[in-house]
């Protein structure tokens, strides 16, 4: 999967090409729901964080079987499922129809695309060559584009092109940094903390460790963790100690920077290791994608250290079979 991660810049460019080819029309909306699960959902969170205060309306990720009870027909509903078979996303697709909201789809095929074609719903096709979680760049770009088409965000195609070039330049340095972080936290369950821009990135790091490394991991956010979670580190000892990774944004609020510093100092005695990472890049989009790519590389390096194949998802597959 290393090639998939290093290929994120190419994914960004290909996603733009696919959007241009789809010839989508603008449709002003009250807001945007991004409905999906797992790797198909995180793109919505990441896109919203990258857009930040440039969002002029709500952009919310729905992970489940239903839209919020307060949803209205004036919203746009993006149903994202890499396989096209995700039952929660299919349920949201039907719920959006019942609501009378505008629907759009991103998928490789499956029942979701079949239903979309039958209903005349626009579809952005995805390449079917990845593990769903490895197609994260497509999810980010497509969610950002539909936010723009809904009239709640500016178009960011130029920024995406620039980010692709930046990540290509950073590839070697990112791999080296991933090796250093992995060596530091090896053998301990990581807890990844973010703030503002890096909150969904922390969630992404956590799930990538779960799926690629086949290991437990958790995520949290500052300043909230300073009001409760910080106490959880004070009683840890011996084998139960976890490793903390702090994802700091170079443009974060000064008080948040101070919190990262003090929090890392406070938990140090109860942690197996503490790593502090600061984002690189000019725009929010560049910095977010840089941090996503680093986290993916860390998860793969941890898998290599453990002698684990990052590709199979047997436990998830068995669970889906049991659900029927």
PDB file of C-alpha atoms in Angstrom:
ATOM      1  CA  UNK A   1       0.000   0.000   0.000  1.00  0.00           C
ATOM      2  CA  UNK A   2       3.003   2.309   0.180  1.00  0.00           C
ATOM      3  CA  UNK A   3       2.577   3.148  -3.492  1.00  0.00           C
ATOM      4  CA  UNK A   4      -1.024   4.172  -2.855  1.00  0.00           C
ATOM      5  CA  UNK A   5       0.052   6.586  -0.125  1.00  0.00           C
ATOM      6  CA  UNK A   6       2.890   8.067  -2.158  1.00  0.00           C
ATOM      7  CA  UNK A   7       0.401   8.332  -5.019  1.00  0.00           C
ATOM      8  CA  UNK A   8      -1.864  10.747  -3.133  1.00  0.00           C
ATOM      9  CA  UNK A   9      -0.686  13.669  -5.319  1.00  0.00           C
ATOM     10  CA  UNK A  10      -1.775  11.724  -8.406  1.00  0.00           C
ATOM     11  CA  UNK A  11      -5.088  10.930  -6.734  1.00  0.00           C
ATOM     12  CA  UNK A  12      -5.682  14.635  -6.196  1.00  0.00           C
ATOM     13  CA  UNK A  13      -5.071  15.412  -9.862  1.00  0.00           C
ATOM     14  CA  UNK A  14      -7.170  12.480 -11.049  1.00  0.00           C
ATOM     15  CA  UNK A  15     -10.036  13.521  -8.776  1.00  0.00           C
ATOM     16  CA  UNK A  16     -10.037  16.968 -10.379  1.00  0.00           C
ATOM     17  CA  UNK A  17     -10.105  15.389 -13.832  1.00  0.00           C
ATOM     18  CA  UNK A  18     -13.025  13.159 -12.873  1.00  0.00           C
ATOM     19  CA  UNK A  19     -14.977  16.119 -11.540  1.00  0.00           C
ATOM     20  CA  UNK A  20     -14.366  18.116 -14.699  1.00  0.00           C
ATOM     21  CA  UNK A  21     -15.420  15.126 -16.814  1.00  0.00           C
ATOM     22  CA  UNK A  22     -18.644  14.719 -14.826  1.00  0.00           C
ATOM     23  CA  UNK A  23     -19.754  18.234 -15.862  1.00  0.00           C
ATOM     24  CA  UNK A  24     -21.623  18.820 -12.644  1.00  0.00           C
ATOM     25  CA  UNK A  25     -23.963  21.773 -12.284  1.00  0.00           C
ATOM     26  CA  UNK A  26     -24.078  24.202  -9.391  1.00  0.00           C
ATOM     27  CA  UNK A  27     -27.139  23.880  -7.169  1.00  0.00           C
ATOM     28  CA  UNK A  28     -27.289  26.287  -4.214  1.00  0.00           C
ATOM     29  CA  UNK A  29     -28.259  24.502  -1.007  1.00  0.00           C
ATOM     30  CA  UNK A  30     -28.786  25.158   2.685  1.00  0.00           C
ATOM     31  CA  UNK A  31     -25.865  22.875   3.449  1.00  0.00           C
ATOM     32  CA  UNK A  32     -24.120  19.633   2.539  1.00  0.00           C
ATOM     33  CA  UNK A  33     -24.441  16.214   4.134  1.00  0.00           C
ATOM     34  CA  UNK A  34     -21.625  13.771   3.346  1.00  0.00           C
ATOM     35  CA  UNK A  35     -23.025  10.301   4.025  1.00  0.00           C
ATOM     36  CA  UNK A  36     -20.557   7.453   4.321  1.00  0.00           C
ATOM     37  CA  UNK A  37     -18.713   5.052   6.571  1.00  0.00           C
ATOM     38  CA  UNK A  38     -15.041   4.446   7.258  1.00  0.00           C
ATOM     39  CA  UNK A  39     -12.709   5.607   4.530  1.00  0.00           C
ATOM     40  CA  UNK A  40     -15.649   6.938   2.527  1.00  0.00           C
ATOM     41  CA  UNK A  41     -16.744   9.228   5.370  1.00  0.00           C
ATOM     42  CA  UNK A  42     -13.476  10.782   6.494  1.00  0.00           C
ATOM     43  CA  UNK A  43     -13.173  12.786   3.272  1.00  0.00           C
ATOM     44  CA  UNK A  44     -16.122  14.907   4.367  1.00  0.00           C
ATOM     45  CA  UNK A  45     -14.550  15.660   7.743  1.00  0.00           C
ATOM     46  CA  UNK A  46     -11.199  16.479   6.182  1.00  0.00           C
ATOM     47  CA  UNK A  47     -12.662  18.679   3.448  1.00  0.00           C
ATOM     48  CA  UNK A  48     -14.687  20.665   5.976  1.00  0.00           C
ATOM     49  CA  UNK A  49     -11.585  21.199   8.117  1.00  0.00           C
ATOM     50  CA  UNK A  50      -9.518  22.276   5.115  1.00  0.00           C
ATOM     51  CA  UNK A  51     -12.169  24.793   4.074  1.00  0.00           C
ATOM     52  CA  UNK A  52     -12.364  26.104   7.625  1.00  0.00           C
ATOM     53  CA  UNK A  53     -13.902  29.540   8.046  1.00  0.00           C
ATOM     54  CA  UNK A  54     -14.376  29.842   4.294  1.00  0.00           C
ATOM     55  CA  UNK A  55     -17.464  27.681   4.695  1.00  0.00           C
ATOM     56  CA  UNK A  56     -20.537  29.894   4.591  1.00  0.00           C
ATOM     57  CA  UNK A  57     -22.964  27.100   5.447  1.00  0.00           C
ATOM     58  CA  UNK A  58     -22.984  23.794   7.323  1.00  0.00           C
ATOM     59  CA  UNK A  59     -21.070  20.777   5.989  1.00  0.00           C
ATOM     60  CA  UNK A  60     -21.736  17.693   8.081  1.00  0.00           C
ATOM     61  CA  UNK A  61     -20.692  14.048   7.873  1.00  0.00           C
ATOM     62  CA  UNK A  62     -23.383  11.440   8.522  1.00  0.00           C
ATOM     63  CA  UNK A  63     -22.183   8.050   9.714  1.00  0.00           C
ATOM     64  CA  UNK A  64     -25.308   5.951  10.043  1.00  0.00           C
ATOM     65  CA  UNK A  65     -28.605   4.869   8.529  1.00  0.00           C
ATOM     66  CA  UNK A  66     -30.556   8.135   8.616  1.00  0.00           C
ATOM     67  CA  UNK A  67     -30.285  11.843   8.006  1.00  0.00           C
ATOM     68  CA  UNK A  68     -30.814  14.149  10.988  1.00  0.00           C
ATOM     69  CA  UNK A  69     -34.474  14.647  11.891  1.00  0.00           C
ATOM     70  CA  UNK A  70     -34.155  18.367  11.196  1.00  0.00           C
ATOM     71  CA  UNK A  71     -32.877  17.903   7.621  1.00  0.00           C
ATOM     72  CA  UNK A  72     -34.866  19.724   4.939  1.00  0.00           C
ATOM     73  CA  UNK A  73     -35.213  19.359   1.158  1.00  0.00           C
ATOM     74  CA  UNK A  74     -32.980  22.403   0.713  1.00  0.00           C
ATOM     75  CA  UNK A  75     -29.861  20.387   1.584  1.00  0.00           C
ATOM     76  CA  UNK A  76     -27.581  18.543  -0.835  1.00  0.00           C
ATOM     77  CA  UNK A  77     -26.826  14.933   0.134  1.00  0.00           C
ATOM     78  CA  UNK A  78     -23.558  13.403  -1.089  1.00  0.00           C
ATOM     79  CA  UNK A  79     -23.645   9.622  -0.708  1.00  0.00           C
ATOM     80  CA  UNK A  80     -20.100   8.268  -0.737  1.00  0.00           C
ATOM     81  CA  UNK A  81     -19.411   4.529  -0.770  1.00  0.00           C
ATOM     82  CA  UNK A  82     -16.310   3.147  -2.420  1.00  0.00           C
ATOM     83  CA  UNK A  83     -17.861  -0.272  -2.990  1.00  0.00           C
ATOM     84  CA  UNK A  84     -21.361   1.020  -3.585  1.00  0.00           C
ATOM     85  CA  UNK A  85     -22.641  -1.662  -1.215  1.00  0.00           C
ATOM     86  CA  UNK A  86     -22.437   0.095   2.174  1.00  0.00           C
ATOM     87  CA  UNK A  87     -25.828  -0.492   3.766  1.00  0.00           C
ATOM     88  CA  UNK A  88     -25.800   2.659   5.887  1.00  0.00           C
ATOM     89  CA  UNK A  89     -25.057   4.834   2.852  1.00  0.00           C
ATOM     90  CA  UNK A  90     -27.711   3.094   0.766  1.00  0.00           C
ATOM     91  CA  UNK A  91     -30.208   3.841   3.538  1.00  0.00           C
ATOM     92  CA  UNK A  92     -29.222   7.521   3.506  1.00  0.00           C
ATOM     93  CA  UNK A  93     -29.612   7.581  -0.282  1.00  0.00           C
ATOM     94  CA  UNK A  94     -33.208   6.399   0.110  1.00  0.00           C
ATOM     95  CA  UNK A  95     -33.809   8.786   3.015  1.00  0.00           C
ATOM     96  CA  UNK A  96     -32.659  11.710   0.887  1.00  0.00           C
ATOM     97  CA  UNK A  97     -35.110  10.689  -1.830  1.00  0.00           C
ATOM     98  CA  UNK A  98     -37.968  10.573   0.677  1.00  0.00           C
ATOM     99  CA  UNK A  99     -36.916  13.996   1.947  1.00  0.00           C
ATOM    100  CA  UNK A 100     -36.858  15.451  -1.546  1.00  0.00           C
ATOM    101  CA  UNK A 101     -33.267  16.651  -1.214  1.00  0.00           C
ATOM    102  CA  UNK A 102     -30.792  16.833  -4.078  1.00  0.00           C
ATOM    103  CA  UNK A 103     -28.670  13.685  -4.196  1.00  0.00           C
ATOM    104  CA  UNK A 104     -25.204  13.100  -5.635  1.00  0.00           C
ATOM    105  CA  UNK A 105     -23.050   9.977  -5.513  1.00  0.00           C
ATOM    106  CA  UNK A 106     -19.346   9.064  -5.427  1.00  0.00           C
ATOM    107  CA  UNK A 107     -18.574   5.365  -5.889  1.00  0.00           C
ATOM    108  CA  UNK A 108     -16.910   2.677  -7.990  1.00  0.00           C
ATOM    109  CA  UNK A 109     -20.209   0.938  -8.712  1.00  0.00           C
ATOM    110  CA  UNK A 110     -22.446  -1.503  -6.864  1.00  0.00           C
ATOM    111  CA  UNK A 111     -26.049  -1.022  -5.819  1.00  0.00           C
ATOM    112  CA  UNK A 112     -25.518   2.663  -5.050  1.00  0.00           C
ATOM    113  CA  UNK A 113     -24.519   3.506  -8.618  1.00  0.00           C
ATOM    114  CA  UNK A 114     -27.282   1.292 -10.020  1.00  0.00           C
ATOM    115  CA  UNK A 115     -29.907   3.129  -7.983  1.00  0.00           C
ATOM    116  CA  UNK A 116     -28.391   6.503  -8.817  1.00  0.00           C
ATOM    117  CA  UNK A 117     -28.450   5.792 -12.552  1.00  0.00           C
ATOM    118  CA  UNK A 118     -32.074   4.646 -12.346  1.00  0.00           C
ATOM    119  CA  UNK A 119     -33.032   7.852 -10.549  1.00  0.00           C
ATOM    120  CA  UNK A 120     -30.980  10.170 -12.765  1.00  0.00           C
ATOM    121  CA  UNK A 121     -28.725  11.136  -9.869  1.00  0.00           C
ATOM    122  CA  UNK A 122     -25.261  12.515 -10.804  1.00  0.00           C
ATOM    123  CA  UNK A 123     -22.425  10.054 -10.175  1.00  0.00           C
ATOM    124  CA  UNK A 124     -18.705  10.756  -9.840  1.00  0.00           C
ATOM    125  CA  UNK A 125     -16.995   7.477 -10.670  1.00  0.00           C
ATOM    126  CA  UNK A 126     -14.007   6.345  -8.617  1.00  0.00           C
ATOM    127  CA  UNK A 127     -11.203   4.037  -9.778  1.00  0.00           C
ATOM    128  CA  UNK A 128     -11.709   0.525  -8.440  1.00  0.00           C
ATOM    129  CA  UNK A 129      -8.045  -0.261  -7.825  1.00  0.00           C
ATOM    130  CA  UNK A 130      -7.654   0.819  -4.187  1.00  0.00           C
ATOM    131  CA  UNK A 131      -8.518  -0.345  -0.730  1.00  0.00           C
ATOM    132  CA  UNK A 132     -11.378   2.030   0.247  1.00  0.00           C
ATOM    133  CA  UNK A 133      -9.263   3.737   2.902  1.00  0.00           C
ATOM    134  CA  UNK A 134      -6.504   4.404   0.366  1.00  0.00           C
ATOM    135  CA  UNK A 135      -8.803   6.541  -1.801  1.00  0.00           C
ATOM    136  CA  UNK A 136      -8.897   9.328   0.784  1.00  0.00           C
ATOM    137  CA  UNK A 137      -7.728  12.053  -1.611  1.00  0.00           C
ATOM    138  CA  UNK A 138     -10.717  11.414  -3.871  1.00  0.00           C
ATOM    139  CA  UNK A 139     -13.065  11.776  -0.920  1.00  0.00           C
ATOM    140  CA  UNK A 140     -11.565  15.096   0.127  1.00  0.00           C
ATOM    141  CA  UNK A 141     -11.588  16.631  -3.350  1.00  0.00           C
ATOM    142  CA  UNK A 142     -15.097  15.454  -4.208  1.00  0.00           C
ATOM    143  CA  UNK A 143     -16.579  16.639  -0.902  1.00  0.00           C
ATOM    144  CA  UNK A 144     -14.913  20.041  -1.315  1.00  0.00           C
ATOM    145  CA  UNK A 145     -16.249  20.320  -4.869  1.00  0.00           C
ATOM    146  CA  UNK A 146     -19.827  19.574  -3.848  1.00  0.00           C
ATOM    147  CA  UNK A 147     -19.549  22.139  -1.059  1.00  0.00           C
ATOM    148  CA  UNK A 148     -18.619  24.639  -3.755  1.00  0.00           C
ATOM    149  CA  UNK A 149     -21.450  23.534  -6.035  1.00  0.00           C
ATOM    150  CA  UNK A 150     -23.848  23.875  -3.101  1.00  0.00           C
ATOM    151  CA  UNK A 151     -22.750  27.496  -2.744  1.00  0.00           C
ATOM    152  CA  UNK A 152     -21.303  27.143   0.749  1.00  0.00           C
ATOM    153  CA  UNK A 153     -17.582  27.217  -0.125  1.00  0.00           C
ATOM    154  CA  UNK A 154     -15.213  28.612  -2.754  1.00  0.00           C
ATOM    155  CA  UNK A 155     -13.763  26.400  -5.458  1.00  0.00           C
ATOM    156  CA  UNK A 156     -10.300  25.176  -4.479  1.00  0.00           C
ATOM    157  CA  UNK A 157      -8.997  23.533  -7.663  1.00  0.00           C
ATOM    158  CA  UNK A 158      -5.912  25.763  -7.774  1.00  0.00           C
ATOM    159  CA  UNK A 159      -5.107  24.935  -4.150  1.00  0.00           C
ATOM    160  CA  UNK A 160      -5.497  21.223  -4.859  1.00  0.00           C
ATOM    161  CA  UNK A 161      -3.052  21.417  -7.764  1.00  0.00           C
ATOM    162  CA  UNK A 162      -0.573  23.290  -5.570  1.00  0.00           C
ATOM    163  CA  UNK A 163      -1.007  20.755  -2.760  1.00  0.00           C
ATOM    164  CA  UNK A 164      -0.305  17.881  -5.157  1.00  0.00           C
ATOM    165  CA  UNK A 165       2.975  19.500  -6.192  1.00  0.00           C
ATOM    166  CA  UNK A 166       3.897  20.214  -2.565  1.00  0.00           C
ATOM    167  CA  UNK A 167       3.262  16.629  -1.439  1.00  0.00           C
ATOM    168  CA  UNK A 168       5.371  15.294  -4.290  1.00  0.00           C
ATOM    169  CA  UNK A 169       8.257  17.445  -3.082  1.00  0.00           C
ATOM    170  CA  UNK A 170       7.733  16.324   0.516  1.00  0.00           C
ATOM    171  CA  UNK A 171       7.488  12.564  -0.136  1.00  0.00           C
ATOM    172  CA  UNK A 172      11.010  11.601   0.905  1.00  0.00           C
ATOM    173  CA  UNK A 173      10.995  13.786   4.017  1.00  0.00           C
ATOM    174  CA  UNK A 174       7.586  12.420   5.024  1.00  0.00           C
ATOM    175  CA  UNK A 175       8.835   8.840   4.786  1.00  0.00           C
ATOM    176  CA  UNK A 176      11.817   9.650   6.990  1.00  0.00           C
ATOM    177  CA  UNK A 177       9.632  11.418   9.556  1.00  0.00           C
ATOM    178  CA  UNK A 178       7.230   8.461   9.555  1.00  0.00           C
ATOM    179  CA  UNK A 179      10.100   6.114  10.367  1.00  0.00           C
ATOM    180  CA  UNK A 180      11.195   8.334  13.253  1.00  0.00           C
ATOM    181  CA  UNK A 181       7.709   8.598  14.755  1.00  0.00           C
ATOM    182  CA  UNK A 182       7.102   4.867  14.378  1.00  0.00           C
ATOM    183  CA  UNK A 183      10.371   4.029  16.107  1.00  0.00           C
ATOM    184  CA  UNK A 184       9.426   6.318  18.994  1.00  0.00           C
ATOM    185  CA  UNK A 185       5.952   4.887  19.621  1.00  0.00           C
ATOM    186  CA  UNK A 186       6.637   1.253  18.657  1.00  0.00           C
ATOM    187  CA  UNK A 187       5.195  -1.295  21.064  1.00  0.00           C
ATOM    188  CA  UNK A 188       2.642   1.069  22.612  1.00  0.00           C
ATOM    189  CA  UNK A 189      -0.939   1.843  21.640  1.00  0.00           C
ATOM    190  CA  UNK A 190      -0.983   5.370  20.190  1.00  0.00           C
ATOM    191  CA  UNK A 191      -3.388   8.094  21.252  1.00  0.00           C
ATOM    192  CA  UNK A 192      -3.439  10.852  18.646  1.00  0.00           C
ATOM    193  CA  UNK A 193      -4.518  14.384  19.545  1.00  0.00           C
ATOM    194  CA  UNK A 194      -5.477  17.188  17.196  1.00  0.00           C
ATOM    195  CA  UNK A 195      -7.012  20.644  17.411  1.00  0.00           C
ATOM    196  CA  UNK A 196      -9.098  22.543  14.852  1.00  0.00           C
ATOM    197  CA  UNK A 197      -7.542  21.633  11.470  1.00  0.00           C
ATOM    198  CA  UNK A 198      -5.922  18.463  12.784  1.00  0.00           C
ATOM    199  CA  UNK A 199      -8.925  16.986  14.642  1.00  0.00           C
ATOM    200  CA  UNK A 200     -10.169  14.910  11.679  1.00  0.00           C
ATOM    201  CA  UNK A 201      -6.547  14.124  10.840  1.00  0.00           C
ATOM    202  CA  UNK A 202      -6.139  12.610  14.320  1.00  0.00           C
ATOM    203  CA  UNK A 203      -9.196  10.477  13.632  1.00  0.00           C
ATOM    204  CA  UNK A 204      -7.681   9.408  10.315  1.00  0.00           C
ATOM    205  CA  UNK A 205      -4.379   8.436  11.980  1.00  0.00           C
ATOM    206  CA  UNK A 206      -6.297   6.356  14.519  1.00  0.00           C
ATOM    207  CA  UNK A 207      -8.300   4.414  11.946  1.00  0.00           C
ATOM    208  CA  UNK A 208      -5.252   3.858   9.749  1.00  0.00           C
ATOM    209  CA  UNK A 209      -3.397   2.286  12.664  1.00  0.00           C
ATOM    210  CA  UNK A 210      -6.467   0.114  13.301  1.00  0.00           C
ATOM    211  CA  UNK A 211      -6.766  -1.075   9.698  1.00  0.00           C
ATOM    212  CA  UNK A 212      -3.183  -1.085   8.445  1.00  0.00           C
ATOM    213  CA  UNK A 213      -1.275  -1.955  11.608  1.00  0.00           C
ATOM    214  CA  UNK A 214      -4.056  -4.166  13.039  1.00  0.00           C
ATOM    215  CA  UNK A 215      -3.515  -2.521  16.423  1.00  0.00           C
ATOM    216  CA  UNK A 216      -5.624  -0.531  18.879  1.00  0.00           C
ATOM    217  CA  UNK A 217      -5.404   3.255  18.756  1.00  0.00           C
ATOM    218  CA  UNK A 218      -7.461   6.198  19.954  1.00  0.00           C
ATOM    219  CA  UNK A 219      -7.874   9.861  19.125  1.00  0.00           C
ATOM    220  CA  UNK A 220      -8.856  12.990  20.994  1.00  0.00           C
ATOM    221  CA  UNK A 221      -8.807  16.754  20.671  1.00  0.00           C
ATOM    222  CA  UNK A 222      -7.545  19.798  22.474  1.00  0.00           C
ATOM    223  CA  UNK A 223      -8.602  21.826  24.340  1.00  0.00           C
ATOM    224  CA  UNK A 224     -11.336  19.332  25.370  1.00  0.00           C
ATOM    225  CA  UNK A 225      -8.822  16.696  26.535  1.00  0.00           C
ATOM    226  CA  UNK A 226      -7.404  19.165  29.044  1.00  0.00           C
ATOM    227  CA  UNK A 227     -10.748  19.158  30.846  1.00  0.00           C
ATOM    228  CA  UNK A 228     -10.952  15.395  31.395  1.00  0.00           C
ATOM    229  CA  UNK A 229      -8.704  13.032  29.430  1.00  0.00           C
ATOM    230  CA  UNK A 230      -5.479  14.408  30.838  1.00  0.00           C
ATOM    231  CA  UNK A 231      -6.307  12.676  34.127  1.00  0.00           C
ATOM    232  CA  UNK A 232      -6.408   9.290  32.418  1.00  0.00           C
ATOM    233  CA  UNK A 233      -2.666   9.457  31.872  1.00  0.00           C
ATOM    234  CA  UNK A 234      -1.819   9.980  35.523  1.00  0.00           C
ATOM    235  CA  UNK A 235      -2.665   6.441  36.628  1.00  0.00           C
ATOM    236  CA  UNK A 236      -1.022   4.552  33.773  1.00  0.00           C
ATOM    237  CA  UNK A 237       1.999   2.388  34.491  1.00  0.00           C
ATOM    238  CA  UNK A 238       3.983  -0.501  33.066  1.00  0.00           C
ATOM    239  CA  UNK A 239       2.530  -2.391  30.132  1.00  0.00           C
ATOM    240  CA  UNK A 240      -0.701  -0.383  30.115  1.00  0.00           C
ATOM    241  CA  UNK A 241       1.047   2.835  29.144  1.00  0.00           C
ATOM    242  CA  UNK A 242       0.099   4.307  25.775  1.00  0.00           C
ATOM    243  CA  UNK A 243       2.042   6.638  23.481  1.00  0.00           C
ATOM    244  CA  UNK A 244       0.767  10.138  22.743  1.00  0.00           C
ATOM    245  CA  UNK A 245       1.115  11.837  19.369  1.00  0.00           C
ATOM    246  CA  UNK A 246       0.232  15.530  19.179  1.00  0.00           C
ATOM    247  CA  UNK A 247      -0.667  16.908  15.744  1.00  0.00           C
ATOM    248  CA  UNK A 248      -0.090  20.649  15.845  1.00  0.00           C
ATOM    249  CA  UNK A 249      -0.910  23.082  13.071  1.00  0.00           C
ATOM    250  CA  UNK A 250       1.652  25.746  12.284  1.00  0.00           C
ATOM    251  CA  UNK A 251      -1.192  28.312  12.189  1.00  0.00           C
ATOM    252  CA  UNK A 252      -2.942  27.212  15.376  1.00  0.00           C
ATOM    253  CA  UNK A 253      -4.260  29.604  18.028  1.00  0.00           C
ATOM    254  CA  UNK A 254      -1.425  30.689  20.357  1.00  0.00           C
ATOM    255  CA  UNK A 255      -3.305  29.405  23.399  1.00  0.00           C
ATOM    256  CA  UNK A 256      -3.750  26.031  21.703  1.00  0.00           C
ATOM    257  CA  UNK A 257      -0.006  25.907  21.114  1.00  0.00           C
ATOM    258  CA  UNK A 258       0.521  26.538  24.811  1.00  0.00           C
ATOM    259  CA  UNK A 259      -1.955  23.775  25.619  1.00  0.00           C
ATOM    260  CA  UNK A 260      -0.096  21.287  23.426  1.00  0.00           C
ATOM    261  CA  UNK A 261       3.121  22.151  25.237  1.00  0.00           C
ATOM    262  CA  UNK A 262       1.677  21.859  28.738  1.00  0.00           C
ATOM    263  CA  UNK A 263      -0.374  18.756  27.954  1.00  0.00           C
ATOM    264  CA  UNK A 264       2.623  16.898  26.565  1.00  0.00           C
ATOM    265  CA  UNK A 265       4.589  17.788  29.694  1.00  0.00           C
ATOM    266  CA  UNK A 266       1.747  16.748  31.999  1.00  0.00           C
ATOM    267  CA  UNK A 267       1.249  13.295  30.512  1.00  0.00           C
ATOM    268  CA  UNK A 268       4.936  12.518  29.957  1.00  0.00           C
ATOM    269  CA  UNK A 269       5.366  10.553  33.226  1.00  0.00           C
ATOM    270  CA  UNK A 270       2.463   8.241  32.374  1.00  0.00           C
ATOM    271  CA  UNK A 271       3.184   7.810  28.673  1.00  0.00           C
ATOM    272  CA  UNK A 272       5.350   5.226  26.958  1.00  0.00           C
ATOM    273  CA  UNK A 273       6.404   7.985  24.548  1.00  0.00           C
ATOM    274  CA  UNK A 274       5.340  11.455  23.451  1.00  0.00           C
ATOM    275  CA  UNK A 275       5.697  12.754  19.895  1.00  0.00           C
ATOM    276  CA  UNK A 276       4.887  16.283  18.755  1.00  0.00           C
ATOM    277  CA  UNK A 277       4.318  16.879  15.051  1.00  0.00           C
ATOM    278  CA  UNK A 278       3.846  20.277  13.414  1.00  0.00           C
ATOM    279  CA  UNK A 279       2.212  20.517  10.001  1.00  0.00           C
ATOM    280  CA  UNK A 280       4.058  21.831   6.954  1.00  0.00           C
ATOM    281  CA  UNK A 281       2.602  23.726   4.020  1.00  0.00           C
ATOM    282  CA  UNK A 282       1.142  27.126   3.204  1.00  0.00           C
ATOM    283  CA  UNK A 283      -2.616  26.661   2.830  1.00  0.00           C
ATOM    284  CA  UNK A 284      -4.889  24.781   5.219  1.00  0.00           C
ATOM    285  CA  UNK A 285      -5.412  22.207   2.480  1.00  0.00           C
ATOM    286  CA  UNK A 286      -1.678  21.634   2.029  1.00  0.00           C
ATOM    287  CA  UNK A 287      -1.097  21.278   5.748  1.00  0.00           C
ATOM    288  CA  UNK A 288      -4.025  18.915   6.210  1.00  0.00           C
ATOM    289  CA  UNK A 289      -3.007  16.675   3.308  1.00  0.00           C
ATOM    290  CA  UNK A 290       0.603  16.687   4.503  1.00  0.00           C
ATOM    291  CA  UNK A 291      -0.540  15.431   7.902  1.00  0.00           C
ATOM    292  CA  UNK A 292      -2.851  12.818   6.369  1.00  0.00           C
ATOM    293  CA  UNK A 293      -0.050  11.466   4.198  1.00  0.00           C
ATOM    294  CA  UNK A 294       2.323  11.346   7.168  1.00  0.00           C
ATOM    295  CA  UNK A 295      -0.192   9.414   9.249  1.00  0.00           C
ATOM    296  CA  UNK A 296      -0.779   6.879   6.502  1.00  0.00           C
ATOM    297  CA  UNK A 297       2.971   6.333   6.241  1.00  0.00           C
ATOM    298  CA  UNK A 298       3.294   5.948  10.012  1.00  0.00           C
ATOM    299  CA  UNK A 299       0.615   3.245  10.037  1.00  0.00           C
ATOM    300  CA  UNK A 300       2.397   1.329   7.281  1.00  0.00           C
ATOM    301  CA  UNK A 301       5.761   1.619   9.009  1.00  0.00           C
ATOM    302  CA  UNK A 302       4.235   0.343  12.258  1.00  0.00           C
ATOM    303  CA  UNK A 303       2.761  -2.573  10.305  1.00  0.00           C
ATOM    304  CA  UNK A 304       6.189  -3.339   8.849  1.00  0.00           C
ATOM    305  CA  UNK A 305       7.740  -3.285  12.316  1.00  0.00           C
ATOM    306  CA  UNK A 306       5.099  -5.721  13.571  1.00  0.00           C
ATOM    307  CA  UNK A 307       5.421  -8.005  10.549  1.00  0.00           C
ATOM    308  CA  UNK A 308       1.791  -7.351   9.621  1.00  0.00           C
ATOM    309  CA  UNK A 309       0.301  -7.259   6.125  1.00  0.00           C
ATOM    310  CA  UNK A 310      -1.594  -3.936   5.995  1.00  0.00           C
ATOM    311  CA  UNK A 311      -3.950  -4.955   3.184  1.00  0.00           C
ATOM    312  CA  UNK A 312      -6.340  -7.640   4.547  1.00  0.00           C
ATOM    313  CA  UNK A 313      -9.364  -6.618   6.622  1.00  0.00           C
ATOM    314  CA  UNK A 314     -10.511 -10.083   7.645  1.00  0.00           C
ATOM    315  CA  UNK A 315     -12.227  -9.076  10.892  1.00  0.00           C
ATOM    316  CA  UNK A 316     -14.286  -6.444   9.070  1.00  0.00           C
ATOM    317  CA  UNK A 317     -15.148  -8.904   6.308  1.00  0.00           C
ATOM    318  CA  UNK A 318     -16.299 -11.511   8.833  1.00  0.00           C
ATOM    319  CA  UNK A 319     -18.413  -8.927  10.611  1.00  0.00           C
ATOM    320  CA  UNK A 320     -20.136  -7.903   7.379  1.00  0.00           C
ATOM    321  CA  UNK A 321     -20.873 -11.553   6.613  1.00  0.00           C
ATOM    322  CA  UNK A 322     -22.350 -12.027  10.083  1.00  0.00           C
ATOM    323  CA  UNK A 323     -24.592  -8.988   9.567  1.00  0.00           C
ATOM    324  CA  UNK A 324     -25.924 -10.636   6.406  1.00  0.00           C
TER     325      UNK A 324
END
